[in-house]
Coordinates of C-alpha atoms and ligand atoms in Angstrom, one line a residue:
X1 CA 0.6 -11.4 27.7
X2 CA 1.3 -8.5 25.4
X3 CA -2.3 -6.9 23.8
X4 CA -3.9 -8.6 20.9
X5 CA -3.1 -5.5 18.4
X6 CA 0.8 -5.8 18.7
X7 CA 1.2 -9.9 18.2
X8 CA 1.5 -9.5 15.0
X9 CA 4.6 -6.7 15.5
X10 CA 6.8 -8.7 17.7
X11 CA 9.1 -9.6 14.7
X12 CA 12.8 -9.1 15.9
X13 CA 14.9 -10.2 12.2
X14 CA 17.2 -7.5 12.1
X15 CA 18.3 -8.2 16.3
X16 CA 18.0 -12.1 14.5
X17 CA 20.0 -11.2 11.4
X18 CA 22.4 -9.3 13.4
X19 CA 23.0 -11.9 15.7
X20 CA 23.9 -13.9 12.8
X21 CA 26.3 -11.8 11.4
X22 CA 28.1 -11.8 14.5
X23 CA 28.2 -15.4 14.9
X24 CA 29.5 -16.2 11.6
X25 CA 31.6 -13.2 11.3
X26 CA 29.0 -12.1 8.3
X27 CA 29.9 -8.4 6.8
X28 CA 26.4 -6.8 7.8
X29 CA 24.4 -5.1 5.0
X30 CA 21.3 -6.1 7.1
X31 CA 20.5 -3.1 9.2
X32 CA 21.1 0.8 7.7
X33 CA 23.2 2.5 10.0
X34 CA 26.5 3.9 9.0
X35 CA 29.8 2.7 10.3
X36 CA 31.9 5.8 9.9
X37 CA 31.1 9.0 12.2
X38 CA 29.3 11.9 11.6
X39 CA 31.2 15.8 11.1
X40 CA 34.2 16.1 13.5
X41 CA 32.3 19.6 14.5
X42 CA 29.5 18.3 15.6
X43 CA 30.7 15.7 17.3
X44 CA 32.8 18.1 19.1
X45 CA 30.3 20.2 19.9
X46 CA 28.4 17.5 22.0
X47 CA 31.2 16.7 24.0
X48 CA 31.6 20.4 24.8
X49 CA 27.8 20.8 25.1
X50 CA 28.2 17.7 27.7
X51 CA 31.0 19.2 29.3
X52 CA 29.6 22.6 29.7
X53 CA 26.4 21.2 31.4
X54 CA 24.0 21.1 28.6
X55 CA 22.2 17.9 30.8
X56 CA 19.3 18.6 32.1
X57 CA 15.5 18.4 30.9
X58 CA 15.8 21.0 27.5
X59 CA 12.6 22.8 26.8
X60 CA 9.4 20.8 25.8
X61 CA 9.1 21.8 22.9
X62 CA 13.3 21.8 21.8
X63 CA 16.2 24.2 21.9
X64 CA 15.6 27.4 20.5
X65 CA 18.6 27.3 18.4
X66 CA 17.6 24.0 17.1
X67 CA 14.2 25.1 16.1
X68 CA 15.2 28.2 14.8
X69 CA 18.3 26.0 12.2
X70 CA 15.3 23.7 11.0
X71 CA 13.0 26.7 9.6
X72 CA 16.6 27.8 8.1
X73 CA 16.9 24.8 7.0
X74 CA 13.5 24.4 5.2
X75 CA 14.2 27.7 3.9
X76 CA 17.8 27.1 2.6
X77 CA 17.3 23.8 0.7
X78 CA 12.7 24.3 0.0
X79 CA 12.3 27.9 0.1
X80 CA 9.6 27.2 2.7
X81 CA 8.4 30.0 5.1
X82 CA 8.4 28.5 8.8
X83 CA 8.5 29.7 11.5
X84 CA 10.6 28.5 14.0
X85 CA 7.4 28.2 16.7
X86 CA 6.1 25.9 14.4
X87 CA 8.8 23.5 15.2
X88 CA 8.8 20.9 17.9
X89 CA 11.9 18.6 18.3
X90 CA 11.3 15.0 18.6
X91 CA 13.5 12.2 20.2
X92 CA 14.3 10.7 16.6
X93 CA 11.9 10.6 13.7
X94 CA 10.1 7.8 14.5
X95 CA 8.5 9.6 17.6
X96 CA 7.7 12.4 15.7
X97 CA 5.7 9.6 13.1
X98 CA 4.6 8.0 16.4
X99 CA 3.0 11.1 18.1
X100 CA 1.1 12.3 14.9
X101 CA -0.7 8.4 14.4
X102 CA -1.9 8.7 18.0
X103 CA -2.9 12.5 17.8
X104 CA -5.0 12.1 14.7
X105 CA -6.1 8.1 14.8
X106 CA -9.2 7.3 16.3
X107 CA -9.8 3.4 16.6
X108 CA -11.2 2.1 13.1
X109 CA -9.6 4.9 11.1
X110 CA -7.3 4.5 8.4
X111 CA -4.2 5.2 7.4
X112 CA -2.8 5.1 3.8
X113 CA 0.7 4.4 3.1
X114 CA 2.8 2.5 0.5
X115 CA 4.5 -0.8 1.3
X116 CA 7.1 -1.9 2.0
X117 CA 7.4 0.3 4.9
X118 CA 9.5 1.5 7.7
X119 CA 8.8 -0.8 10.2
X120 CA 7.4 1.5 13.0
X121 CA 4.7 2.5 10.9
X122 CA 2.4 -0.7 10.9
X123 CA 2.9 -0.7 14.8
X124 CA 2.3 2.7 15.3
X125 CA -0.6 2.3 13.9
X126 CA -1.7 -1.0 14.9
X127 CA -1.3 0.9 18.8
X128 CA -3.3 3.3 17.6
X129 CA -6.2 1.0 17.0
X130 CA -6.0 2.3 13.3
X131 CA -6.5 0.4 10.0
X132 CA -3.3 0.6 8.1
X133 CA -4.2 0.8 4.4
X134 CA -1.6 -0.1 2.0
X135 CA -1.0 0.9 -1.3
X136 CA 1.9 -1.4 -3.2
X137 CA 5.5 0.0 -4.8
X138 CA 6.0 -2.0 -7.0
X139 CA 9.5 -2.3 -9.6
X140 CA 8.2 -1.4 -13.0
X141 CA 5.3 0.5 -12.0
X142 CA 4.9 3.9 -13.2
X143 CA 8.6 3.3 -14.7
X144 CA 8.7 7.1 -16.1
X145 CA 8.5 8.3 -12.6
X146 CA 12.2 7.3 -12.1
X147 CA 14.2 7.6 -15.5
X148 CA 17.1 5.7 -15.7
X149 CA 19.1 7.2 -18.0
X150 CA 21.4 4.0 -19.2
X151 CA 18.0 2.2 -20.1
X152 CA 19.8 -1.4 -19.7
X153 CA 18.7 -1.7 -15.9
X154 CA 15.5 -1.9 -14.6
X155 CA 14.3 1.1 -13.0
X156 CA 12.8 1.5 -9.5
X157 CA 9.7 1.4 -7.5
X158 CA 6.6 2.8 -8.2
X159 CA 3.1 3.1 -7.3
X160 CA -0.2 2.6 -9.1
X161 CA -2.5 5.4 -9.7
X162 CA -5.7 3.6 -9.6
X163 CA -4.4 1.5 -6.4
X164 CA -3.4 4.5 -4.3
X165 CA -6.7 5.9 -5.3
X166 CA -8.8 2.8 -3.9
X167 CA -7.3 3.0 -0.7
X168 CA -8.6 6.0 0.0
X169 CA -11.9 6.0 2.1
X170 CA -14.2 8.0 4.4
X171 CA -12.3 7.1 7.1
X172 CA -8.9 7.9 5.7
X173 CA -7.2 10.1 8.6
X174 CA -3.9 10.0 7.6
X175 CA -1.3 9.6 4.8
X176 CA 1.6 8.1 5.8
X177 CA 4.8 9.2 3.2
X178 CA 8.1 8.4 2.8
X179 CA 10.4 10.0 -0.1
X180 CA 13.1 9.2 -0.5
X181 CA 11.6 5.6 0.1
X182 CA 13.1 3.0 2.5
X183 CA 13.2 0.3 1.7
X184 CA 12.9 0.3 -2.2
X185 CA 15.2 3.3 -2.9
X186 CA 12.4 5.2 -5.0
X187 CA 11.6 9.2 -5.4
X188 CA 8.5 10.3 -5.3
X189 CA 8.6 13.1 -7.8
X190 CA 6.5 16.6 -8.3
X191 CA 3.3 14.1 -10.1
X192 CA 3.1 11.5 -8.0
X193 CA 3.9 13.3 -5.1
X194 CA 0.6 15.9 -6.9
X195 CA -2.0 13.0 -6.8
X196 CA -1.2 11.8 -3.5
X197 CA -2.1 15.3 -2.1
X198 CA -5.0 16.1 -4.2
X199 CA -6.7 12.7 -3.0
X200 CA -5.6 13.7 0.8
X201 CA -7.1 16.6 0.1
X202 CA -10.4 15.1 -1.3
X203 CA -10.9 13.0 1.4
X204 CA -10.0 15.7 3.9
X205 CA -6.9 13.8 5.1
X206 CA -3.9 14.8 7.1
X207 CA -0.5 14.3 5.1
X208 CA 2.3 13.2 7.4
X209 CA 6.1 13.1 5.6
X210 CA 9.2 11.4 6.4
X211 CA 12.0 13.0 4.7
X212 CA 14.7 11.7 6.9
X213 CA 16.6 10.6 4.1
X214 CA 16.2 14.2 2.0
X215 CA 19.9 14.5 1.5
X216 CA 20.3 11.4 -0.1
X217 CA 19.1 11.6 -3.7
X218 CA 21.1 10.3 -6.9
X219 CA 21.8 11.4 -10.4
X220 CA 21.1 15.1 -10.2
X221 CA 16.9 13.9 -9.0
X222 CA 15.6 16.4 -6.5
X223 CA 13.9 16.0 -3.6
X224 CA 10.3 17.5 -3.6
X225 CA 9.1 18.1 -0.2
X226 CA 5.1 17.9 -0.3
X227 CA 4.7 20.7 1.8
X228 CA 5.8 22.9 -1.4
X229 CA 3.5 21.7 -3.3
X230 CA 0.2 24.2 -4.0
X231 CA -2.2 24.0 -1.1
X232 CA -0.3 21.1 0.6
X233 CA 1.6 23.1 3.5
X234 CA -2.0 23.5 5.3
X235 CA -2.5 19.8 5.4
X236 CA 1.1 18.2 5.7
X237 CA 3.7 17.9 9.3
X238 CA 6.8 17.5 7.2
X239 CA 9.2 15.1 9.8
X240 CA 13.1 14.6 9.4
X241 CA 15.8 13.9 11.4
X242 CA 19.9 14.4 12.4
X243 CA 20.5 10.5 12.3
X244 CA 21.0 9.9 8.9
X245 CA 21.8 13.0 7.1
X246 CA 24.7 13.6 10.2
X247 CA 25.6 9.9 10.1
X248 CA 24.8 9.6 14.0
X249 CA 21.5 7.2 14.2
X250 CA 22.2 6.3 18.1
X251 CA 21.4 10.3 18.9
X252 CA 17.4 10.1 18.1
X253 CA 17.3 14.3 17.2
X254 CA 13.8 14.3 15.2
X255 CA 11.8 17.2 14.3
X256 CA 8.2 18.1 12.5
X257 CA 7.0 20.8 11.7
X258 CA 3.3 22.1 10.1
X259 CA 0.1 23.8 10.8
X260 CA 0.1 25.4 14.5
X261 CA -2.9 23.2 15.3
X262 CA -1.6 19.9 13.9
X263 CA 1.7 20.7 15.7
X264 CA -0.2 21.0 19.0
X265 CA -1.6 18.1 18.7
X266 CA 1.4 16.2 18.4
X267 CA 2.9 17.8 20.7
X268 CA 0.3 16.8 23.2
X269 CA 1.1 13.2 22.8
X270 CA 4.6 13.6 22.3
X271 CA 5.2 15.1 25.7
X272 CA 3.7 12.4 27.4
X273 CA 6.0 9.8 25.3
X274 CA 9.1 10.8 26.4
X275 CA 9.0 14.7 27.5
X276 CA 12.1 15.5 25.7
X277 CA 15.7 14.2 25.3
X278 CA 19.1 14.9 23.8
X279 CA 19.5 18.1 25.4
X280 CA 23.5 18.5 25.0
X281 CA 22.8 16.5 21.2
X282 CA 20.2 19.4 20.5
X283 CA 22.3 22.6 19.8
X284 CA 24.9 20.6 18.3
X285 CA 22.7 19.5 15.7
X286 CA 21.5 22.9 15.4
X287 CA 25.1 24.2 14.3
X288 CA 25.0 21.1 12.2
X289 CA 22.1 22.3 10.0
X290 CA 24.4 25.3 8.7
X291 CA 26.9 23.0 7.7
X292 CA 28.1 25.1 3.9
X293 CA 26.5 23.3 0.8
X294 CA 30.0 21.4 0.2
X295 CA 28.7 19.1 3.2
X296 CA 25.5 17.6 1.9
X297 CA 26.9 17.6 -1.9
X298 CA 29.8 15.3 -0.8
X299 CA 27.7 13.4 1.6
X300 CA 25.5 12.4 -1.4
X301 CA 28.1 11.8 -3.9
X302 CA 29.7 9.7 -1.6
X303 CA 26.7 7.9 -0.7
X304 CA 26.2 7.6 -4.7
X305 CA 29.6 5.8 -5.8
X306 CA 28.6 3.1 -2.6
X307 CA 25.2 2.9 -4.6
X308 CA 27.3 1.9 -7.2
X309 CA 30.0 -0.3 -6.2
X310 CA 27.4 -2.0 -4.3
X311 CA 24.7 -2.3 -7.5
X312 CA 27.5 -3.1 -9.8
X313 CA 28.8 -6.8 -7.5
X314 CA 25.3 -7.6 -6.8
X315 CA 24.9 -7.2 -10.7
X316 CA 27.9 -9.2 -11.3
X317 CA 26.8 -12.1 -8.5
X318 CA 23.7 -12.2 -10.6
X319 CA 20.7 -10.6 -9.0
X320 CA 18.5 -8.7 -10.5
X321 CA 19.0 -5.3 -8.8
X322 CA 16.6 -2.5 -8.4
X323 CA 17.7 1.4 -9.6
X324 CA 17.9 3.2 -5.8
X325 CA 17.1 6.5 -6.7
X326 CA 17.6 8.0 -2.8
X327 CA 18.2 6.7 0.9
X328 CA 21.4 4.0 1.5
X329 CA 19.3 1.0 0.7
X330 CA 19.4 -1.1 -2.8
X331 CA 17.2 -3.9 -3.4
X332 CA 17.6 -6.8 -5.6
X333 CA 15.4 -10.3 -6.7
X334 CA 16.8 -13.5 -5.4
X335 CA 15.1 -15.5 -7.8
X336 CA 18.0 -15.4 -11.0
X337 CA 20.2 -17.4 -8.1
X338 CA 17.9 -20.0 -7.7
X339 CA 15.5 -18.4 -4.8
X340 CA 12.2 -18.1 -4.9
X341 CA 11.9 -16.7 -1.3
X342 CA 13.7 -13.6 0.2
X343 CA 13.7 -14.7 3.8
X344 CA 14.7 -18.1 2.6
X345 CA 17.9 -16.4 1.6
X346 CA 18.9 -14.1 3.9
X347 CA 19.0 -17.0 6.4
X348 CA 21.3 -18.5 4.4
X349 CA 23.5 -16.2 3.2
X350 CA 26.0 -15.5 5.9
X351 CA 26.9 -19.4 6.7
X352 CA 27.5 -19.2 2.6
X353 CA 29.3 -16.2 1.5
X354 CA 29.7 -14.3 4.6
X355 CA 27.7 -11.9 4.3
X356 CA 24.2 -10.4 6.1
X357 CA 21.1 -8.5 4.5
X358 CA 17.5 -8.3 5.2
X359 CA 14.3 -10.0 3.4
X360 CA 12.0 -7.0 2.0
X361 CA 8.7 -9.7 3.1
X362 CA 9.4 -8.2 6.7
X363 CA 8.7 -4.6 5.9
X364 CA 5.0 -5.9 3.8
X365 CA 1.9 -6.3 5.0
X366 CA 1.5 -8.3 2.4
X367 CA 4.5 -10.6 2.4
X368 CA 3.8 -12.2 -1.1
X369 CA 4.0 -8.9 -2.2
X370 CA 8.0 -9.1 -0.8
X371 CA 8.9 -12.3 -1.2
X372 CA 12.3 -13.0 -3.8
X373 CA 13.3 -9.4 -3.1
X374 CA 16.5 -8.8 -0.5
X375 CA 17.3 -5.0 0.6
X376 CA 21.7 -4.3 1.3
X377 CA 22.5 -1.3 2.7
X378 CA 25.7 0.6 0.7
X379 CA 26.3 3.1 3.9
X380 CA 29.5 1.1 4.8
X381 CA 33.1 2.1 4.3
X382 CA 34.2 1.0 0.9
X383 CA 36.7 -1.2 1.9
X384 CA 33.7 -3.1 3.6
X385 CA 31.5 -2.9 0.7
X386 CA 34.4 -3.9 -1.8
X387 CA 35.0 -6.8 0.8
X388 CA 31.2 -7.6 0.8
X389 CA 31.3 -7.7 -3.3
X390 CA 33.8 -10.3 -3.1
X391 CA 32.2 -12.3 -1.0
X392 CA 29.0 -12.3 -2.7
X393 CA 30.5 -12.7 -6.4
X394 CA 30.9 -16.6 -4.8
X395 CA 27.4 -17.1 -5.4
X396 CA 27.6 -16.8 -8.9
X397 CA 26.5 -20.6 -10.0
X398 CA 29.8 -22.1 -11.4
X399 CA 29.1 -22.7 -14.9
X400 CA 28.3 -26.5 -15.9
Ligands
LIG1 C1 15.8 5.4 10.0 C2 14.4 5.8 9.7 C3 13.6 6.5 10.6 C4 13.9 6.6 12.0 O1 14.5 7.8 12.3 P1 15.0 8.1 13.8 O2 15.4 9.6 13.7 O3 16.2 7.2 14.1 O4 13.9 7.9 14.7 C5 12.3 6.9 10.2 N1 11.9 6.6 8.9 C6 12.6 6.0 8.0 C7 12.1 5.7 6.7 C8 13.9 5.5 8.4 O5 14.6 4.8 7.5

């Protein structure tokens, strides 16, 4: 029944993994979504916003207030110049991403963008009738790119120069970026983030950016938003979103935000998506935004000591495990416990040791490419994730 172009996008493992969890009682480090709430103050502000009658159809285009907090926003944190007109607020991020594949995707043309990926973006563009065009991260690769200052582990993901460049065609349309990256944990810094937007630029490409996870970076690394870099803010939507920064994924507030014409254009296919939504969520994220500095410095130092209990069990339960530079998400290589596939594993793993995570072959076009590595989320409480550690220590092979 369903079309041709989505058969191969029907994958359900985390709804699978999940499930799993839950029948075995599994501690889930599958899917990434926090399990604590987000600020007390925006969470109270919704309810009032409910309450007050904040619930009917906001403007097309978003709240005012919440338009005007972004450009503050990009201002505060990038030194950016927009203007707030040139913000349209999107039901999550992944509508935002949605909306600019469709606007700019004609069928045949090609989109470039590093795998793994988020998984919305190979259906996105698989809707579109586009030709998704990926360029491998790779642990190892361009290994200066993400210093590890302790030198013992081994560092994150990177990308290959020469590899990025020969995905690049005459019918490149769009880049597709994420930084921070889910799910390998890399940061693309000031160079690589350079070459990507000189070739976009070459091959008269559109750059679109998910930052969603911008407040997430570890170890004193910045994050380097491409539409700071020299030339790139006429070419680049930057996208981001409440759900991860405010620790409320369920509320889908996304926004983007670029060139007036590549705005429009998104916004005409947006509006026919869903209209709008979240109109009581809307001005509540808005005061969010403004939260002091205090905020997003504890919500990434926090986020970094779960990076590191986390890293430090998976370490001691012996997998090789990956440096996450950003995002909640650490990955590690099965293959030092006796795996040679990820998926394999993850199947496994909660009937052994209670406890659930996701194979990094489903987010590849390229499975082979994915195949011994296993992505854990570390946004959990840490009594969960201490609990979780424990669990996963049992794996260790007993020794004779
Ligand atoms: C979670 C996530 C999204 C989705 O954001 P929503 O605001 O929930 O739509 C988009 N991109 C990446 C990389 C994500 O991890």
């Amino acid at each position: 029944m369903l079309v041709e172009r989505m058969r191969p996008h029907t994958s359900t493992i985390f709804a699978e993994m999940s499930a799993l969890a839950l029948r075995t009682g599994a501690i889930n480090l599958g899917q990434g979504f926090p399990d604590t709430d987000g600020p007390p103050s925006l969470l109270a502000d919704a309810a009032a916003n409910i309450g007050s009658g904040i619930n009917q159809y906001p403007p097309g285009v978003g709240a005012p207030e919440l338009r005007a907090a972004v450009a503050e926003h990009q201002r505060r944190f990038y030194g950016m110049d927009v203007d707030p007109d040139a913000v349209l607020v999107t039901t999550g991020a992944t509508e935002a991403i949605a909306s600019a594949v469709l606007a700019f995707c004609e069928p045949g043309d090609e989109v470039v963008t590093f795998q793994p990926y988020y998984d919305s973006y190979a259906a996105t563009i698989a809707l579109a009738g586009a030709v998704l065009r990926p360029v491998p991260l790779r642990p190892n690769a361009n290994a200066n790119a993400n210093p590890n200052p302790g030198g013992q582990r081994p560092p994150g993901f990177g990308f290959d120069s020469d590899e990025l460049r020969a995905a690049f065609s005459s019918r490149t349309r769009l880049v597709l970026v994420n930084t921070p990256h889910n799910p390998t944990g890399a940061v693309f810094d000031r160079e690589q983030l350079t070459l990507i937007g000189q070739l976009a630029a070459e091959y008269g490409a559109v750059i679109v950016t998910d930052e969603v996870y911008e407040h997430m970076v570890y170890d004193g690394r910045e994050h380097v938003s491409m539409a700071t870099l020299p030339g790139m803010a006429e070419r680049t939507l930057t996208i981001s979103a409440a759900g991860k920064t405010f620790s409320v994924t369920g509320w889908k507030i996304g926004w983007v935000h670029g060139p007036a014409e590549l705005v429009a254009a998104v916004r005409a296919v947006k509006q026919f998506l869903t209209y709008v939504s979240g109109a009581p969520f809307q001005p509540a994220v808005a005061a969010a935004l403004a939260l002091p500095d205090s905020f997003y410095a504890q919500l990434a130092s926090d986020l970094q000591r779960k990076r590191d209990l986390l890293s430090a069990g998976l370490r001691t339960a012996g997998f090789t495990v990956f440096d996450s530079a950003g995002t909640y998400f650490v990955v590690t290589d099965v293959r030092p416990l006796g795996y040679e596939d990820g998926a394999e594993f993850c199947w496994s793993l909660p009937e052994r040791v209670g406890v659930a995570a996701v194979p990094v072959s489903v987010f590849c076009a390229d499975p082979e490419l994915g195949r011994p590595l296993v992505r854990f989320a570390f946004c959990k409480r840490d009594e969960v994730l201490t609990e979780a550690v424990a669990r996963l220590v049992a794996l260790r092979a007993p020794a004779g």
